[in-house]
Coordinates of C-alpha atoms in Angstrom, one line a residue:
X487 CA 0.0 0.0 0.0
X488 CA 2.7 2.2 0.2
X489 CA 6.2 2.9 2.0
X490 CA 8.0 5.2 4.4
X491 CA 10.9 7.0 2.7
X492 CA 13.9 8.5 4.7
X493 CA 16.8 10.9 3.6
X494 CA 20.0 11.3 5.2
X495 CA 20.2 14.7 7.4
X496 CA 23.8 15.6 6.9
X497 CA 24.7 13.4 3.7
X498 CA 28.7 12.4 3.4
X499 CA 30.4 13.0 0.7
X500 CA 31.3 9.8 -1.3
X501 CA 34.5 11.5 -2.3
X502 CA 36.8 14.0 -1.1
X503 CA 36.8 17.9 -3.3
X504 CA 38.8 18.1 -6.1
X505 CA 41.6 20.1 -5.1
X506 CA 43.3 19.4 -8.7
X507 CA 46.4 18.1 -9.6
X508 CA 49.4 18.1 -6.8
X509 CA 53.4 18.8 -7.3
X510 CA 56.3 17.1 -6.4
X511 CA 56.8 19.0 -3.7
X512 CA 53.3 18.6 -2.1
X513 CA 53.2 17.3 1.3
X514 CA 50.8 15.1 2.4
X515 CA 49.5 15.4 6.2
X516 CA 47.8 12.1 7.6
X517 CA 44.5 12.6 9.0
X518 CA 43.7 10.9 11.7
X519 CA 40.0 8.9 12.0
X520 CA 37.6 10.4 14.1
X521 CA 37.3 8.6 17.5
X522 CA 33.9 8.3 17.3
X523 CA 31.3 8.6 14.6
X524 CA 27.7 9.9 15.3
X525 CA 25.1 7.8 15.0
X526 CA 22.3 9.5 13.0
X527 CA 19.6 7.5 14.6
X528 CA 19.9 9.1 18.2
X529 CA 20.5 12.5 16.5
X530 CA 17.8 15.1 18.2
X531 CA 15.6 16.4 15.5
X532 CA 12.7 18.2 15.3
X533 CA 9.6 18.0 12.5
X534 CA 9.0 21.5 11.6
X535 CA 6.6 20.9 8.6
X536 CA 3.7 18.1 7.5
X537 CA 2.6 18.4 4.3
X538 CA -0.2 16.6 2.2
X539 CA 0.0 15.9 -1.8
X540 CA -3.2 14.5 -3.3
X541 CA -5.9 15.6 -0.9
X542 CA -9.2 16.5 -2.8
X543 CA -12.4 16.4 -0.8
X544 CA -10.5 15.5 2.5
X545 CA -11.0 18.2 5.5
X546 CA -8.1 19.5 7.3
X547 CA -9.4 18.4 10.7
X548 CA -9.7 15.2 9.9
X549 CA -6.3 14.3 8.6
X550 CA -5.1 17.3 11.9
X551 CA -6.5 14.6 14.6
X552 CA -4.5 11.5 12.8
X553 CA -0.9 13.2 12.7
X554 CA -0.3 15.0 15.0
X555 CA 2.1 12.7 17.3
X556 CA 4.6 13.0 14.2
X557 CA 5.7 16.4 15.8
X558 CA 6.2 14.9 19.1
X559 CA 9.0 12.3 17.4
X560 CA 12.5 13.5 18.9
X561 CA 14.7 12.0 16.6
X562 CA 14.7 10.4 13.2
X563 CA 13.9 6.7 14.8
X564 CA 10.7 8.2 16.5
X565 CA 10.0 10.3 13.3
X566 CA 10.0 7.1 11.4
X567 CA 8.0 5.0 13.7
X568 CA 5.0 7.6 14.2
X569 CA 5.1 9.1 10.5
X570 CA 4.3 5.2 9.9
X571 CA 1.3 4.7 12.7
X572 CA 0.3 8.1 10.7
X573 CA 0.2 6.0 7.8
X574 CA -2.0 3.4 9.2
X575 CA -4.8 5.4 10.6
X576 CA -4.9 7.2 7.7
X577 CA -5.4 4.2 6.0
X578 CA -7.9 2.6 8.3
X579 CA -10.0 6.0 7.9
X580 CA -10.9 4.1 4.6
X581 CA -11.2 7.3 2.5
X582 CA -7.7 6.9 0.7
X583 CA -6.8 3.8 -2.1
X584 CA -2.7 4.7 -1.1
X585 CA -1.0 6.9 1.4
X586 CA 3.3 7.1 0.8
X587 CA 5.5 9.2 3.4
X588 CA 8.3 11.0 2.6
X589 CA 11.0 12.4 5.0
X590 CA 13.7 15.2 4.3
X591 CA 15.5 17.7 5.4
X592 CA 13.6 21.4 6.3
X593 CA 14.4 23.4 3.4
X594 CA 13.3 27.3 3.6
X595 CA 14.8 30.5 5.7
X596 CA 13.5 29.1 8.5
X597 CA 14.8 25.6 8.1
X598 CA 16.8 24.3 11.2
X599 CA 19.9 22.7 11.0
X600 CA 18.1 19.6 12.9
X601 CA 14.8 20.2 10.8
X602 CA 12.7 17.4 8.9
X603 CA 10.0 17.9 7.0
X604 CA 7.4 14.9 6.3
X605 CA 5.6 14.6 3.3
X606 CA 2.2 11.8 2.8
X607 CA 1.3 11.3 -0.7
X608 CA -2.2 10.2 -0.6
X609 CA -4.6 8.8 -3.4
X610 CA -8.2 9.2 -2.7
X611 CA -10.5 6.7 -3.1
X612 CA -13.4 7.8 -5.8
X613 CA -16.8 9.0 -5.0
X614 CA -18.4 6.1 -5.7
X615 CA -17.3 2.8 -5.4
X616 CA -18.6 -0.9 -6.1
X617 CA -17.4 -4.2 -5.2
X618 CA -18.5 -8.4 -5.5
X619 CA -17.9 -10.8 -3.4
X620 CA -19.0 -13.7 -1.7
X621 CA -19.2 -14.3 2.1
X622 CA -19.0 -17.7 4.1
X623 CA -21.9 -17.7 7.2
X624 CA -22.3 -20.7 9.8
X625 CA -22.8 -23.2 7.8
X626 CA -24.0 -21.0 4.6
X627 CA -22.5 -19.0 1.6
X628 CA -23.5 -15.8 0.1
X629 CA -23.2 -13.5 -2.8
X630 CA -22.8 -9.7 -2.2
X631 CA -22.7 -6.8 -3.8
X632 CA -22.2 -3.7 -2.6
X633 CA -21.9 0.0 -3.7
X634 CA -20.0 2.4 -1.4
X635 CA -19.9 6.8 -0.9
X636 CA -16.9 7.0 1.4
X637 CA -15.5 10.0 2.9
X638 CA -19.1 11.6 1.5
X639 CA -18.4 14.6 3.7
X640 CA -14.9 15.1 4.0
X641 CA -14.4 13.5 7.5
X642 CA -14.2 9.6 6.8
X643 CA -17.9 9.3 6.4
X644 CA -19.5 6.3 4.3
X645 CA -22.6 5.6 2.8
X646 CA -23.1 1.9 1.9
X647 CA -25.6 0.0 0.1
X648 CA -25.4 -3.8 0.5
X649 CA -27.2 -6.3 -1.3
X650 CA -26.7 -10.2 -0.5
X651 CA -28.1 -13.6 -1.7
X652 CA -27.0 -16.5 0.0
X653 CA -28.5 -20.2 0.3
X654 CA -30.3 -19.2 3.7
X655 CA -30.7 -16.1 3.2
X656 CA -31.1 -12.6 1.5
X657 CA -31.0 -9.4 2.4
X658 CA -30.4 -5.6 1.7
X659 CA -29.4 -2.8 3.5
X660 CA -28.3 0.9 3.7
X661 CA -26.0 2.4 6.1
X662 CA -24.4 5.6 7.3
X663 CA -21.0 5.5 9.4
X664 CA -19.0 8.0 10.8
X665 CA -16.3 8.1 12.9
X666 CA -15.1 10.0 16.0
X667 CA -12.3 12.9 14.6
X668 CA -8.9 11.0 16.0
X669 CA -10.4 8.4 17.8
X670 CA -11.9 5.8 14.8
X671 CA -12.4 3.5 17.8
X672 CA -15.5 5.4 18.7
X673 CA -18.0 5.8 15.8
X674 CA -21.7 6.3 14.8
X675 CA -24.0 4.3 12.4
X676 CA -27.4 4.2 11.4
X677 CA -28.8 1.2 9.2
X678 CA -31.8 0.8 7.2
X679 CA -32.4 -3.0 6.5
X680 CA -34.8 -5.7 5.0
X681 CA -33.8 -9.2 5.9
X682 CA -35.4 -12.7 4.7
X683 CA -34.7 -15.9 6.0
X684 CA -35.5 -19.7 5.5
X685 CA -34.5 -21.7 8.7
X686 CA -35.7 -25.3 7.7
X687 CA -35.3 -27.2 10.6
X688 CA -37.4 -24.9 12.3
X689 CA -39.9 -25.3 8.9
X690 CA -40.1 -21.3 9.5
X691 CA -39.4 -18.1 7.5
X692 CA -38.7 -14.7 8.9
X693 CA -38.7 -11.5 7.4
X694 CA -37.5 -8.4 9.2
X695 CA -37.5 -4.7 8.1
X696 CA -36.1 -2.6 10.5
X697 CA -33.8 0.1 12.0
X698 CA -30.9 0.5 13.6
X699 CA -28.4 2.9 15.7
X700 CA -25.6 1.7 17.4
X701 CA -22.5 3.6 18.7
X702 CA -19.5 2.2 19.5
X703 CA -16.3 2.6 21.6
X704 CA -13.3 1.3 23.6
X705 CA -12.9 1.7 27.2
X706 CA -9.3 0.3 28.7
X707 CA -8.8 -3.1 26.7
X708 CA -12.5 -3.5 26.2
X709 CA -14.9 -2.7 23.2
X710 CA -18.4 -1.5 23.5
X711 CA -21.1 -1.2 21.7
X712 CA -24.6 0.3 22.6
X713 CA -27.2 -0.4 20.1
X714 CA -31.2 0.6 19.3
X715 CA -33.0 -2.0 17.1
X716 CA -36.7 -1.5 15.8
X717 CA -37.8 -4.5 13.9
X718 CA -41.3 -5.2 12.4
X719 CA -40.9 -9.1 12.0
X720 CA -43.1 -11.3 10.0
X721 CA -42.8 -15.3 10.5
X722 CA -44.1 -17.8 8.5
X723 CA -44.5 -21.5 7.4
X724 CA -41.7 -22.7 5.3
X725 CA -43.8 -26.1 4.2
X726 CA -47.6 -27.4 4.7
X727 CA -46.2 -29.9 6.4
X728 CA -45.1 -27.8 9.4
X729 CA -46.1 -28.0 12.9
X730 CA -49.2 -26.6 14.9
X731 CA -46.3 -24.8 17.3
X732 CA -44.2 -23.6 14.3
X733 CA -48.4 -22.4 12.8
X734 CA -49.1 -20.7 16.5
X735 CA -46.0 -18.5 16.2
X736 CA -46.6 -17.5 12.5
X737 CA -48.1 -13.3 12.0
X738 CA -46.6 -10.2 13.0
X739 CA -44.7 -8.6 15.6
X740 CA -42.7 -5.4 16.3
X741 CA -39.7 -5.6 18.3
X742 CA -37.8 -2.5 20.1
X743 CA -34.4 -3.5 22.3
X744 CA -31.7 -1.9 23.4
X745 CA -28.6 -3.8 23.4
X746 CA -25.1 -3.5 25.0
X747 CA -21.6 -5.5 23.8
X748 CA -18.8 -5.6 25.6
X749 CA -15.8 -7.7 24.0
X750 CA -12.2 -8.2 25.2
X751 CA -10.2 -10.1 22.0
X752 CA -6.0 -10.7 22.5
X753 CA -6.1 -13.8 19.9
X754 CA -3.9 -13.2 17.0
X755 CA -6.6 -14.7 14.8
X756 CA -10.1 -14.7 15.1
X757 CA -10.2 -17.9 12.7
X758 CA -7.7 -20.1 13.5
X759 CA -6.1 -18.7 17.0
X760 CA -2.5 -19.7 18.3
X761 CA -2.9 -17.9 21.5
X762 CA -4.7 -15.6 23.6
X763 CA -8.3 -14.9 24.9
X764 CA -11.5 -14.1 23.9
X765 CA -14.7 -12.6 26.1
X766 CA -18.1 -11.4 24.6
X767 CA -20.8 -10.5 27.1
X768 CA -24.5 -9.7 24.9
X769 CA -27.2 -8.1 27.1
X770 CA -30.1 -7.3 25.4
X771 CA -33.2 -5.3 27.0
X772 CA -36.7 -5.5 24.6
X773 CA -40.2 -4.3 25.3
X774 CA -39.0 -1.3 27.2
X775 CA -39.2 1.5 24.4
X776 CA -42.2 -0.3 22.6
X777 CA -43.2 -2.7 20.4
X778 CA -45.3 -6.1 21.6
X779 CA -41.9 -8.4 22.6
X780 CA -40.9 -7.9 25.7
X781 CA -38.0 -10.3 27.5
X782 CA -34.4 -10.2 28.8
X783 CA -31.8 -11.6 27.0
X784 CA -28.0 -12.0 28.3
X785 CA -25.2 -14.5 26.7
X786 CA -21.5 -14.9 26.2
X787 CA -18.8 -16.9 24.8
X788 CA -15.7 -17.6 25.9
X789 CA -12.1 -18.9 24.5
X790 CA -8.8 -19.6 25.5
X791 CA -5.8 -20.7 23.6
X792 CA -2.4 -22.0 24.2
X793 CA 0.0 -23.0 22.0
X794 CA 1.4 -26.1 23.2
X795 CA 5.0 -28.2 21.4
X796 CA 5.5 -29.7 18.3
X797 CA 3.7 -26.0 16.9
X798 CA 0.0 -28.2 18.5
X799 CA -2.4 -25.9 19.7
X800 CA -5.0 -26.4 22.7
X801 CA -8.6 -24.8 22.9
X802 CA -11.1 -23.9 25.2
X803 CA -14.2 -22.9 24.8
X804 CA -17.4 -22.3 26.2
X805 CA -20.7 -20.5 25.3
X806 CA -23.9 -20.0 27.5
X807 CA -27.3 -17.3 27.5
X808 CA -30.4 -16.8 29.0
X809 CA -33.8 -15.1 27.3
X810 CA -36.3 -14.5 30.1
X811 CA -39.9 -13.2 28.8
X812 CA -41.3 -10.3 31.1
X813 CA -45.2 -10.3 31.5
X814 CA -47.4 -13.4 30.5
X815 CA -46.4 -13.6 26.9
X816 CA -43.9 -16.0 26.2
X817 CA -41.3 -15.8 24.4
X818 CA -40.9 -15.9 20.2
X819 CA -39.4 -18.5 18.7
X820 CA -37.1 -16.1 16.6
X821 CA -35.7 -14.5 19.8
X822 CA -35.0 -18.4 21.6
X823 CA -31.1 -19.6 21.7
X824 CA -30.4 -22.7 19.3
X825 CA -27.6 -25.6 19.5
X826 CA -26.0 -28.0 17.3
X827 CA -24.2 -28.8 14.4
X828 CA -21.0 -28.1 12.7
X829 CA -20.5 -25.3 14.3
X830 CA -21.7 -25.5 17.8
X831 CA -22.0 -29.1 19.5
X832 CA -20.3 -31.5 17.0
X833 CA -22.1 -35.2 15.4
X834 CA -25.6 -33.5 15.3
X835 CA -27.4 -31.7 12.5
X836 CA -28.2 -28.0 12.6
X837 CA -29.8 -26.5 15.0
X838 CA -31.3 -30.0 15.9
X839 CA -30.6 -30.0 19.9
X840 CA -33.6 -29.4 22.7
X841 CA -37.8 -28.6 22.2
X842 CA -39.3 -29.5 19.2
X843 CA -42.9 -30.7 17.9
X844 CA -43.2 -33.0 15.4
X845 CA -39.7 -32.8 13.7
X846 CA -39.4 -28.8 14.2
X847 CA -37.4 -27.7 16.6
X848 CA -38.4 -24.5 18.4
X849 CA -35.4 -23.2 20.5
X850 CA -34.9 -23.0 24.2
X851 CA -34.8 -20.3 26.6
X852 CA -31.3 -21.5 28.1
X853 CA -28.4 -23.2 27.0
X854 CA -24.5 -24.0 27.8
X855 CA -22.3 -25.6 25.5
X856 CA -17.8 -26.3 26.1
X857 CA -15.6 -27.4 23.9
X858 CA -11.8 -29.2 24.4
X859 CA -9.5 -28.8 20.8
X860 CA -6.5 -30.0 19.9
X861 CA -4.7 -28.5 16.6
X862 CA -1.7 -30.3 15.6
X863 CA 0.3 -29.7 12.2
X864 CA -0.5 -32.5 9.2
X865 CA 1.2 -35.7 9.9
X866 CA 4.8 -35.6 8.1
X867 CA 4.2 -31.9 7.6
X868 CA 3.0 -31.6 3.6
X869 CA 3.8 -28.6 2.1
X870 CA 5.6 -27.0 5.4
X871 CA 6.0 -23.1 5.1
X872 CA 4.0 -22.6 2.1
X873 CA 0.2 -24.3 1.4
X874 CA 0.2 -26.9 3.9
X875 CA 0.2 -24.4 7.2
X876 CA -3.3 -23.4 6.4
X877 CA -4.3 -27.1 7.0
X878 CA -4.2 -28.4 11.0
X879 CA -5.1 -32.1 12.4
X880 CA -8.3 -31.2 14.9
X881 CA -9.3 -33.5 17.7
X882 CA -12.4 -32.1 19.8
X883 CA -14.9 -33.0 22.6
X884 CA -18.0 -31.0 22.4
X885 CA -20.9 -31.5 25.2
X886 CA -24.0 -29.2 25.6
X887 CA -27.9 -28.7 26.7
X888 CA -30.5 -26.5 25.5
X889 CA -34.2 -26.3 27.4
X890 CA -36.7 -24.2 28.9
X891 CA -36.8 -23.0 32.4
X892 CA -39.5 -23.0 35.1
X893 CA -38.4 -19.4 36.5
X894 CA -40.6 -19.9 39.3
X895 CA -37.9 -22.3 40.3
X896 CA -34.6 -21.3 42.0
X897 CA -31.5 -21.3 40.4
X898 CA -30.5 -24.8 41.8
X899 CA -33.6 -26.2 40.0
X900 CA -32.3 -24.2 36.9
X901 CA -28.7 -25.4 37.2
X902 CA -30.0 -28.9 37.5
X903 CA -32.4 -28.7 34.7
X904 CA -29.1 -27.9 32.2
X905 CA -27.6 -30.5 34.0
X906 CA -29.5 -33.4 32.8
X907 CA -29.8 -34.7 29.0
X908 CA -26.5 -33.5 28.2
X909 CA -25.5 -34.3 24.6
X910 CA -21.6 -34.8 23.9
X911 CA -19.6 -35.8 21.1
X912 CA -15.9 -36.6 20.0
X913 CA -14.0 -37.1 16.5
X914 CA -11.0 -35.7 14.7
X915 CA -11.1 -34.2 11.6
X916 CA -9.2 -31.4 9.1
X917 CA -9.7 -27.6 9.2
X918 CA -8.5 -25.4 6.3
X919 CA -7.9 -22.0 7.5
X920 CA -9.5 -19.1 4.4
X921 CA -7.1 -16.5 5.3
X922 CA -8.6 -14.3 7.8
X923 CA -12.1 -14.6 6.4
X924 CA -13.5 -18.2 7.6
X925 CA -12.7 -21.5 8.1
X926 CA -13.8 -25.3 6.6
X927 CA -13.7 -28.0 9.0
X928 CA -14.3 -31.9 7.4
X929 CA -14.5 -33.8 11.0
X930 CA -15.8 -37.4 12.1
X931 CA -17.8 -37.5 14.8
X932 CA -19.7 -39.4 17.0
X933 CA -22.3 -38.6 18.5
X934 CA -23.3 -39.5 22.4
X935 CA -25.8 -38.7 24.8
X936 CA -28.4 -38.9 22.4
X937 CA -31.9 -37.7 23.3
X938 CA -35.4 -38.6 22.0
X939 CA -36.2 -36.3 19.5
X940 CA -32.7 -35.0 18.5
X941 CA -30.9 -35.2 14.5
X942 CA -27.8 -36.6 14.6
X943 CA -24.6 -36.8 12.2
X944 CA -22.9 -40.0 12.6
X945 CA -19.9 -40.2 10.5
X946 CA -18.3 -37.6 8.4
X947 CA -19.8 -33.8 8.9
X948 CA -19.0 -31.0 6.8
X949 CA -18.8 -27.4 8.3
X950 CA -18.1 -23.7 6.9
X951 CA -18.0 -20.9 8.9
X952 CA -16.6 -17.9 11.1
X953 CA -17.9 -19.1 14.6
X954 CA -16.6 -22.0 15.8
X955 CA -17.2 -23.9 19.9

């Protein structure tokens, strides 16, 4: 994307002057070396100028808030170091295609001996953009297409409209972001969607239209995000042959929540992690500013990784949530918590794990599912250092239990309740790492603690996705 170019401050001379031809009776005079030489590097200088080639719609203030610890560098190591962070939140401001930097010595009258100057060549991106891609889901694929008004106002702003058709689902959408002036950690968004999905083992199809505003920041190592959802959902039979509880839940409903997201994330990869933690915490508050859903919701997810010898890597993980419906309605079977599959508990089919009524399953209300992993490198290493490291060996133990909850009952009654029927599996398999985008795990699995009423996957599974137990 670019490089960070530095010039010499008091260039040498790569031979001596030319003091013309000498006579016999010249004499020569030995110089002696210098005792010590400076080193350039721990040479104080200060940055007296920043300019900016190739800035077109860009505002001042905007580019002011991302540069301006370049002036605080006290020599030519620091210059270096913080003209390049420059570089990469200018580039994560997502309003220019290239950004070059350039340092030099201060030329002018009021050029210091010690003076740089820094120079960032930038290309803006154009007006309007497009792009096409495709997107891998839990367990689903999707094409999108996407056209894109960035930096629509001068400071980083972006106006996107997405459309996507996948094999589950399709949807469109318009959004507005913008970020906080020097701090693109905290930014505003607004989005405008229409969402429609087919979720067969449930024989159900939803279809939301709705609004959203969500803002989000970082406080200490943490990541927040406070969100406003108004949905006007519409749910509907998928086949004739679905159930009289899938039937009871079909019609219309209007949703308003407000939503908080806290997540602390020191992985290197989100995808195929070495090392390092992850934390999300979802609370989730509907009924309070309107609509006819009212319930609380909380869950998280948890994951830690260590990276073990022989380059094997060990994984924990474990998810759990709550939905509790306030007032006599209960609660929608598009709101309830669902488990199992490729991508959750192992050796069962999708979403196939707790209440259902004659082959659909409806959800639960509360649910806990861990997960043991072992990574280990192919056997005899295949294509070591080059295609072969995005394949790992992958041995897992997945247990878990979805159900409903008396909560007239105490939390002992609860914890026992979760307690009982617990599905578990175990297998090995292969997982092919897609870059940083997803991941596709071939596994064989087998399948225990098998209730009445549950799908299972005995032998070979298949799974694609981003979110992994």
């Amino acid at each position: 994307m670019g490089t960070v170019h530095a010039r010499s401050l008091e260039p040498l001379p790569s031979s001596g002057p030319d003091f013309g031809g000498l006579g016999e009776e010249a004499e020569f005079v030995e110089v002696e070396p210098e005792a010590k030489q400076e080193i350039l590097e721990n040479k104080d200088v200060v940055v007296q100028h920043v300019h900016f080639d190739g800035l077109g719609r860009t505002k001042d203030d905007i580019i002011i808030c991302e540069i301006g610890d370049v002036f605080k560098a006290k020599n030519l190591i620091e210059v270096m170091r913080k003209s390049h962070e420059a570089r990469e939140k200018l580039l994560r401001l997502g309003i220019f295609r290239q950004v070059d930097v350039l340092i030099d010595t201060c030329q002018g009258d009021d050029a210091l001996p010690n003076g740089l100057d820094v120079t960032f060549e930038v290309t803006e991106l154009r007006r309007l953009t497009g792009s096409y891609n495709t997107m891998v889901g839990n367990n689903e694929g999707s094409m999108v297409l996407g056209l894109k008004l960035p930096n629509l106002l001068g400071r980083a702003e972006k106006v996107t409209f997405q459309f996507s058709y996948g094999t589950k689902e399709t949807s469109y959408g318009l959004s507005f972001f913008k970020p906080r002036p020097g701090n693109f950690e905290r930014n505003f968004s607004v989005n405008l969607y229409k969402v429609t999905g087919q979720f067969p083992w449930s024989s159900l199809r939803e279809t939301d239209r709705g609004v959203s505003a969500e803002y989000s920041f970082p406080i200490w190592k943490t990541s927040h995000t406070v969100k406003w959802e108004g949905v006007w959902r519409e749910l509907g039979c998928l086949s004739r042959t679905a159930s009289f509880a899938v039937r009871k839940e079909s019609g219309h409903s209007l949703k308003s929540s407000l939503s908080h997201a806290m997540v602390i994330d020191s992985r290197n990869s989100s995808i195929l992690p070495r090392r390092g933690a992850l934390l999300k915490v979802n609370q989730e508050l509907a009924g309070y500013t309107g609509g006819d859903v009212s319930f609380i919701k909380e869950d998280f997810e948890l994951q830690l990784n260590k990276q073990l010898i022989f380059d094997s890597v060990f994984s924990a993980s474990l998810w759990g949530g709550m939905l509790v419906p306030i007032g006599d309605k209960p609660s929608s079977i598009a709101d309830r918590f669902y488990l199992g599959g490729p991508t959750s508990v192992r050796g069962f089919s999708m979403h196939s794990i707790g209440p259902q009524s004659e082959g659909d399953y409806l959800g639960g209300e509360a649910y806990w599912a861990g997960g043991l992993h072992l990574y280990t490198p192919l056997p005899f290493r295949p294509g070591q250092g080059g295609f072969g490291e995005l394949f790992r060996t992958h041995f897992f133990l997945n247990a878990g239990n979805l159900c409903n909850l008396n909560y007239g009952e105490g939390p002992k009654a609860h914890i026992r309740k979760l307690a009982e029927c617990i599905r578990w599996s175990y297998g090995a398999g292969i997982v092919l790492r897609l870059g940083n985008i997803a991941r596709l795990e071939l596994n064989y699995c087998i399948p225990m603690g098998v209730q009445t009423g549950d799908r299972i996957c005995d032998g070979v599974q298949f799974g694609a996705g981003i979110r992994f137990l």
